[in-house]
């Protein structure tokens, strides 16, 4: 009897110690701070997206590094197994303006999807001329996650204007593009089976918002977006729906409106499902328009559930990928 009790106690102590040690080991994610990569350089993955492939997270974004050739646009790729320590893989797409674009190319908000049937990695991005009149999406593909990506084409999805884009893959694996259609609002559209084109509109949300991001949690869809204020922050808002097609609820603030989302603009919501709980991470950009290379990131675990979504005041936090628990 006594031995059984002692054994149980020893096992309980072992698990408590293991979880304590793991918690102590967890690296900090520090919103707003310089985020050094494995080379000690600030991560350049602005307006980014995340693809989990195997056990590794890949962060794609706009490389706005100071030493880059100003005549072309660069999409960077970083890899991490803990979402805090990032290894620079490469600039996986480097592009110059097509001749009909004039001198300047705008390539923003790259997002990569993995298409299992074709085994291709498909990148979408906002592709535009310097006056933002082309208002299209660009598509590039690769056989391996960290590139190189080959530019394929650009087009207006379903013949609509498209500027800021967002990515969403539902729990059933269906992939969607969220895009801002200036005259009308915010569209959610399904990609074709090979992901190479935008096949079908699912919903038009008649709200003028960009930086669109979506997550599906406990039977409810949550969408967030920012107002159209360019590089300047504004109060980002969210709405919910039981179906992607709507009806969507009214839009509400995700943070105290006077903080302008703590200076951030949404780019993605990342769902991390662990053994104990699920954390949804708000990923936002803290833009510095005049020193773009120094733009920072605001990543925070959201308080989300039962139709409510709230971005807590940013502070350093940790994520236990195994249990899904976040602490700040
Ligand atoms: C923002 C948009 C950015 C970039 C910027 C240019 O509204 O979210 O991705 O396009 O405008 O002014």
Short mmCIF file of C-alpha atoms and ligand atoms in Angstrom, two decimals:
data_model
loop_
_atom_site.label_atom_id
_atom_site.label_comp_id
_atom_site.label_asym_id
_atom_site.label_seq_id
_atom_site.Cartn_x
_atom_site.Cartn_y
_atom_site.Cartn_z
CA UNK A 1 0.00 0.00 0.00
CA UNK A 2 2.70 2.35 1.14
CA UNK A 3 4.87 1.46 -1.86
CA UNK A 4 2.00 2.04 -4.27
CA UNK A 5 1.40 5.48 -2.76
CA UNK A 6 5.12 6.28 -2.93
CA UNK A 7 5.24 5.18 -6.57
CA UNK A 8 2.24 7.34 -7.45
CA UNK A 9 3.76 10.30 -5.67
CA UNK A 10 7.05 9.79 -7.51
CA UNK A 11 5.24 9.66 -10.87
CA UNK A 12 3.22 12.81 -10.03
CA UNK A 13 6.42 14.61 -8.98
CA UNK A 14 8.13 13.52 -12.20
CA UNK A 15 5.35 14.96 -14.39
CA UNK A 16 5.15 18.16 -12.33
CA UNK A 17 8.93 18.62 -12.59
CA UNK A 18 8.89 17.85 -16.32
CA UNK A 19 6.19 20.44 -17.00
CA UNK A 20 7.96 22.97 -14.73
CA UNK A 21 11.25 22.43 -16.56
CA UNK A 22 9.52 22.69 -19.92
CA UNK A 23 7.85 25.96 -18.85
CA UNK A 24 11.22 27.32 -17.68
CA UNK A 25 12.74 26.30 -21.04
CA UNK A 26 10.15 27.95 -23.21
CA UNK A 27 11.51 30.87 -25.21
CA UNK A 28 9.85 34.27 -24.89
CA UNK A 29 7.93 35.88 -27.71
CA UNK A 30 8.32 39.62 -27.26
CA UNK A 31 5.79 41.80 -29.08
CA UNK A 32 7.26 44.97 -30.52
CA UNK A 33 10.89 44.00 -29.91
CA UNK A 34 13.62 43.53 -32.49
CA UNK A 35 13.30 39.82 -33.40
CA UNK A 36 16.75 38.44 -34.21
CA UNK A 37 16.99 35.43 -36.53
CA UNK A 38 19.75 32.78 -36.34
CA UNK A 39 22.14 35.31 -37.92
CA UNK A 40 21.31 37.95 -35.33
CA UNK A 41 19.41 40.04 -37.90
CA UNK A 42 15.88 41.35 -37.34
CA UNK A 43 13.37 39.03 -39.04
CA UNK A 44 12.21 40.47 -42.37
CA UNK A 45 8.85 38.81 -42.92
CA UNK A 46 6.38 41.67 -42.93
CA UNK A 47 2.71 41.23 -43.86
CA UNK A 48 3.50 37.55 -43.48
CA UNK A 49 1.88 34.17 -43.32
CA UNK A 50 2.76 30.85 -41.70
CA UNK A 51 2.71 27.37 -43.17
CA UNK A 52 3.22 24.36 -40.91
CA UNK A 53 4.85 21.55 -42.83
CA UNK A 54 5.80 18.45 -40.84
CA UNK A 55 6.92 19.68 -37.42
CA UNK A 56 8.29 22.92 -38.79
CA UNK A 57 6.66 26.29 -39.11
CA UNK A 58 7.64 28.37 -42.13
CA UNK A 59 7.16 32.13 -41.95
CA UNK A 60 6.94 33.88 -45.32
CA UNK A 61 6.83 37.64 -45.61
CA UNK A 62 8.01 40.81 -47.28
CA UNK A 63 11.76 41.20 -46.96
CA UNK A 64 12.21 44.95 -46.60
CA UNK A 65 15.89 44.70 -45.61
CA UNK A 66 17.97 47.82 -46.05
CA UNK A 67 20.68 46.23 -48.18
CA UNK A 68 18.39 44.81 -50.82
CA UNK A 69 18.24 45.95 -54.40
CA UNK A 70 15.48 48.57 -54.46
CA UNK A 71 14.58 47.67 -58.06
CA UNK A 72 13.05 44.32 -57.06
CA UNK A 73 10.72 42.79 -54.48
CA UNK A 74 11.75 39.98 -52.18
CA UNK A 75 9.80 37.31 -50.30
CA UNK A 76 11.67 35.79 -47.38
CA UNK A 77 11.24 32.42 -45.71
CA UNK A 78 12.20 31.52 -42.12
CA UNK A 79 11.87 28.18 -40.32
CA UNK A 80 11.16 27.40 -36.66
CA UNK A 81 10.04 24.49 -34.52
CA UNK A 82 8.94 26.64 -31.58
CA UNK A 83 7.57 29.83 -33.22
CA UNK A 84 10.10 31.92 -31.28
CA UNK A 85 13.53 31.06 -32.73
CA UNK A 86 13.68 31.60 -36.48
CA UNK A 87 16.29 30.42 -38.94
CA UNK A 88 16.61 32.38 -42.16
CA UNK A 89 16.18 29.98 -45.10
CA UNK A 90 16.39 32.29 -48.12
CA UNK A 91 14.67 34.96 -50.12
CA UNK A 92 12.54 32.46 -51.97
CA UNK A 93 11.10 34.83 -54.57
CA UNK A 94 12.78 37.87 -56.08
CA UNK A 95 10.84 39.77 -58.69
CA UNK A 96 11.11 42.86 -60.87
CA UNK A 97 8.15 44.72 -62.34
CA UNK A 98 6.67 43.25 -65.54
CA UNK A 99 7.17 45.69 -68.42
CA UNK A 100 3.52 46.79 -68.45
CA UNK A 101 3.69 47.79 -64.75
CA UNK A 102 5.80 50.89 -65.15
CA UNK A 103 8.92 51.24 -63.02
CA UNK A 104 7.66 49.96 -59.71
CA UNK A 105 6.35 46.61 -58.55
CA UNK A 106 4.38 46.22 -55.33
CA UNK A 107 4.57 42.70 -53.89
CA UNK A 108 2.91 42.46 -50.49
CA UNK A 109 1.45 40.00 -47.98
CA UNK A 110 2.80 36.70 -49.40
CA UNK A 111 1.03 33.56 -48.15
CA UNK A 112 1.98 29.96 -48.95
CA UNK A 113 -0.37 26.97 -49.16
CA UNK A 114 0.71 23.34 -49.52
CA UNK A 115 -1.28 21.38 -52.06
CA UNK A 116 -1.02 17.71 -51.04
CA UNK A 117 -2.35 16.13 -54.28
CA UNK A 118 0.13 17.96 -56.54
CA UNK A 119 2.86 18.21 -53.83
CA UNK A 120 3.34 21.85 -54.84
CA UNK A 121 3.81 24.83 -52.58
CA UNK A 122 1.67 27.65 -53.91
CA UNK A 123 2.35 31.24 -52.97
CA UNK A 124 -0.23 34.03 -53.31
CA UNK A 125 0.60 37.70 -52.89
CA UNK A 126 -0.78 41.14 -53.61
CA UNK A 127 0.75 42.21 -56.91
CA UNK A 128 0.43 45.78 -58.05
CA UNK A 129 2.03 48.69 -59.81
CA UNK A 130 3.36 51.72 -57.94
CA UNK A 131 -0.05 53.43 -58.09
CA UNK A 132 -1.94 50.40 -56.76
CA UNK A 133 -4.11 50.32 -59.89
CA UNK A 134 -3.42 46.75 -61.09
CA UNK A 135 -5.01 45.42 -57.87
CA UNK A 136 -4.31 41.74 -58.58
CA UNK A 137 -3.00 38.59 -56.96
CA UNK A 138 0.28 37.01 -58.06
CA UNK A 139 0.89 33.27 -57.90
CA UNK A 140 4.26 31.51 -57.64
CA UNK A 141 4.97 27.80 -57.16
CA UNK A 142 7.72 25.59 -55.81
CA UNK A 143 8.43 21.87 -55.40
CA UNK A 144 9.97 22.44 -51.98
CA UNK A 145 8.80 24.57 -49.12
CA UNK A 146 11.83 26.84 -48.92
CA UNK A 147 11.89 27.55 -52.64
CA UNK A 148 12.87 28.77 -55.06
CA UNK A 149 9.38 29.85 -56.11
CA UNK A 150 8.73 30.41 -59.81
CA UNK A 151 6.37 33.21 -60.71
CA UNK A 152 3.41 31.81 -62.66
CA UNK A 153 0.83 34.52 -63.32
CA UNK A 154 -1.20 37.38 -61.96
CA UNK A 155 -4.91 38.00 -62.20
CA UNK A 156 -7.88 39.66 -60.55
CA UNK A 157 -9.63 36.96 -58.52
CA UNK A 158 -13.06 36.30 -59.99
CA UNK A 159 -12.52 39.58 -61.90
CA UNK A 160 -12.58 41.64 -58.72
CA UNK A 161 -10.04 44.15 -57.50
CA UNK A 162 -7.76 42.59 -54.90
CA UNK A 163 -5.27 44.40 -52.69
CA UNK A 164 -4.51 43.06 -49.17
CA UNK A 165 -4.86 39.29 -49.07
CA UNK A 166 -5.16 36.76 -46.26
CA UNK A 167 -4.99 32.96 -46.19
CA UNK A 168 -7.21 30.45 -44.46
CA UNK A 169 -7.20 26.65 -44.45
CA UNK A 170 -10.26 25.14 -42.80
CA UNK A 171 -10.21 22.08 -40.54
CA UNK A 172 -11.35 19.95 -43.52
CA UNK A 173 -8.29 21.09 -45.50
CA UNK A 174 -10.13 23.43 -47.89
CA UNK A 175 -8.05 26.50 -48.75
CA UNK A 176 -9.44 30.01 -49.05
CA UNK A 177 -8.18 33.41 -50.05
CA UNK A 178 -9.47 36.49 -48.29
CA UNK A 179 -9.10 39.63 -50.38
CA UNK A 180 -9.98 43.28 -50.15
CA UNK A 181 -12.11 44.45 -53.05
CA UNK A 182 -12.11 48.24 -52.70
CA UNK A 183 -15.51 49.05 -54.25
CA UNK A 184 -17.38 46.36 -52.33
CA UNK A 185 -15.65 45.08 -49.19
CA UNK A 186 -14.00 41.92 -48.14
CA UNK A 187 -14.33 38.64 -50.02
CA UNK A 188 -13.73 35.05 -48.98
CA UNK A 189 -13.16 32.72 -51.93
CA UNK A 190 -12.27 29.07 -52.30
CA UNK A 191 -9.14 28.07 -54.20
CA UNK A 192 -9.33 25.48 -56.99
CA UNK A 193 -8.32 21.89 -56.18
CA UNK A 194 -4.75 22.52 -57.35
CA UNK A 195 -4.76 25.95 -55.58
CA UNK A 196 -3.57 27.62 -58.78
CA UNK A 197 -6.63 29.76 -59.18
CA UNK A 198 -9.45 31.31 -57.19
CA UNK A 199 -12.47 29.21 -58.02
CA UNK A 200 -15.57 30.28 -56.18
CA UNK A 201 -16.78 33.12 -54.05
CA UNK A 202 -18.06 31.99 -50.66
CA UNK A 203 -18.97 35.35 -49.20
CA UNK A 204 -18.78 39.09 -49.66
CA UNK A 205 -18.63 40.89 -46.33
CA UNK A 206 -19.68 44.44 -47.17
CA UNK A 207 -17.22 46.00 -44.75
CA UNK A 208 -14.22 47.97 -46.03
CA UNK A 209 -11.38 46.16 -44.30
CA UNK A 210 -7.91 44.89 -45.11
CA UNK A 211 -5.30 42.72 -43.40
CA UNK A 212 -8.01 40.03 -43.41
CA UNK A 213 -7.51 36.94 -41.24
CA UNK A 214 -9.76 34.02 -40.33
CA UNK A 215 -9.84 31.23 -37.79
CA UNK A 216 -12.28 28.37 -37.15
CA UNK A 217 -12.70 27.49 -33.49
CA UNK A 218 -15.28 25.29 -31.78
CA UNK A 219 -17.77 25.50 -34.62
CA UNK A 220 -17.51 29.25 -35.11
CA UNK A 221 -15.60 31.31 -37.68
CA UNK A 222 -13.91 34.50 -36.52
CA UNK A 223 -12.74 37.07 -39.05
CA UNK A 224 -10.62 40.10 -38.27
CA UNK A 225 -9.46 43.03 -40.33
CA UNK A 226 -8.22 46.58 -40.14
CA UNK A 227 -9.65 49.81 -41.52
CA UNK A 228 -8.20 51.31 -44.70
CA UNK A 229 -5.67 53.71 -43.22
CA UNK A 230 -2.54 52.66 -45.13
CA UNK A 231 0.50 52.24 -42.87
CA UNK A 232 -1.23 54.00 -39.96
CA UNK A 233 -2.76 51.82 -37.27
CA UNK A 234 -6.49 51.81 -36.53
CA UNK A 235 -8.87 49.82 -34.31
CA UNK A 236 -8.96 46.34 -35.90
CA UNK A 237 -12.33 44.62 -35.65
CA UNK A 238 -13.81 41.14 -35.68
CA UNK A 239 -17.06 39.40 -36.57
CA UNK A 240 -18.26 35.80 -36.24
CA UNK A 241 -20.38 33.38 -38.26
CA UNK A 242 -21.45 29.76 -38.04
CA UNK A 243 -20.76 29.34 -41.73
CA UNK A 244 -18.11 30.99 -43.91
CA UNK A 245 -20.94 32.08 -46.18
CA UNK A 246 -22.44 34.03 -43.27
CA UNK A 247 -24.52 35.64 -41.99
CA UNK A 248 -21.73 37.48 -40.15
CA UNK A 249 -22.32 39.29 -36.89
CA UNK A 250 -21.71 43.02 -36.55
CA UNK A 251 -18.04 44.04 -36.26
CA UNK A 252 -16.61 44.81 -32.82
CA UNK A 253 -13.25 46.09 -31.56
CA UNK A 254 -10.56 43.53 -30.76
CA UNK A 255 -8.76 45.89 -28.36
CA UNK A 256 -9.50 49.24 -26.67
CA UNK A 257 -10.07 51.46 -29.74
CA UNK A 258 -7.93 54.31 -28.36
CA UNK A 259 -4.85 52.02 -28.59
CA UNK A 260 -5.34 51.55 -32.36
CA UNK A 261 -4.74 47.81 -31.84
CA UNK A 262 -1.59 48.71 -29.88
CA UNK A 263 -0.18 50.08 -33.13
CA UNK A 264 -0.58 46.80 -35.06
CA UNK A 265 -2.35 45.71 -38.23
CA UNK A 266 -3.59 42.13 -38.56
CA UNK A 267 -2.00 39.70 -41.01
CA UNK A 268 -2.92 36.20 -39.77
CA UNK A 269 -4.49 34.21 -36.95
CA UNK A 270 -2.54 31.04 -36.23
CA UNK A 271 -4.27 28.18 -34.43
CA UNK A 272 -2.04 25.97 -32.28
CA UNK A 273 -3.81 22.83 -31.06
CA UNK A 274 -2.12 21.17 -28.08
CA UNK A 275 -2.88 18.24 -25.81
CA UNK A 276 -4.51 20.46 -23.17
CA UNK A 277 -5.82 23.48 -25.01
CA UNK A 278 -5.80 25.52 -28.22
CA UNK A 279 -4.10 28.88 -28.54
CA UNK A 280 -4.96 31.27 -31.35
CA UNK A 281 -2.16 33.73 -32.03
CA UNK A 282 -2.91 37.20 -33.38
CA UNK A 283 -0.09 38.06 -35.78
CA UNK A 284 0.14 41.73 -36.64
CA UNK A 285 2.59 44.19 -38.14
CA UNK A 286 3.83 47.29 -36.35
CA UNK A 287 4.67 49.25 -39.49
CA UNK A 288 7.34 51.90 -39.64
CA UNK A 289 6.64 53.43 -43.05
CA UNK A 290 9.84 55.49 -43.25
CA UNK A 291 12.13 52.74 -41.92
CA UNK A 292 10.25 49.71 -43.21
CA UNK A 293 13.15 47.33 -42.43
CA UNK A 294 12.69 48.14 -38.74
CA UNK A 295 8.94 47.39 -38.72
CA UNK A 296 8.19 45.10 -35.79
CA UNK A 297 5.68 42.33 -35.07
CA UNK A 298 2.92 42.07 -32.53
CA UNK A 299 2.13 38.42 -31.81
CA UNK A 300 -0.11 37.72 -28.84
CA UNK A 301 -2.36 34.84 -27.80
CA UNK A 302 -5.98 35.92 -28.21
CA UNK A 303 -8.68 35.53 -25.62
CA UNK A 304 -11.16 33.82 -27.90
CA UNK A 305 -14.27 31.67 -27.53
CA UNK A 306 -18.07 31.72 -27.29
CA UNK A 307 -18.26 34.35 -30.01
CA UNK A 308 -15.88 36.77 -28.28
CA UNK A 309 -12.37 37.75 -29.33
CA UNK A 310 -10.01 40.06 -27.45
CA UNK A 311 -6.37 41.01 -27.93
CA UNK A 312 -4.74 41.34 -24.50
CA UNK A 313 -2.30 44.15 -23.81
CA UNK A 314 1.00 43.10 -25.40
CA UNK A 315 3.65 41.71 -23.10
CA UNK A 316 6.30 38.97 -23.39
CA UNK A 317 4.74 35.49 -23.40
CA UNK A 318 5.54 31.82 -23.88
CA UNK A 319 3.87 29.06 -25.82
CA UNK A 320 4.04 25.37 -25.01
CA UNK A 321 3.51 23.80 -28.42
CA UNK A 322 2.96 20.37 -26.87
CA UNK A 323 0.10 21.36 -24.54
CA UNK A 324 -1.06 24.40 -26.53
CA UNK A 325 -0.86 26.55 -23.42
CA UNK A 326 0.31 30.16 -23.55
CA UNK A 327 1.41 32.24 -20.56
CA UNK A 328 2.13 35.92 -20.05
C1 LIG B 1 -1.84 49.07 -45.96
C2 LIG B 1 -1.72 47.61 -46.35
C3 LIG B 1 -0.27 47.30 -46.56
C4 LIG B 1 0.26 48.24 -47.63
C5 LIG B 1 0.02 49.68 -47.21
C6 LIG B 1 0.48 50.65 -48.29
O1 LIG B 1 -3.16 49.42 -45.78
O2 LIG B 1 -2.27 46.80 -45.37
O3 LIG B 1 -0.10 45.95 -46.91
O4 LIG B 1 -0.39 47.98 -48.83
O5 LIG B 1 -1.35 49.88 -46.97
O6 LIG B 1 0.08 51.96 -47.98
#
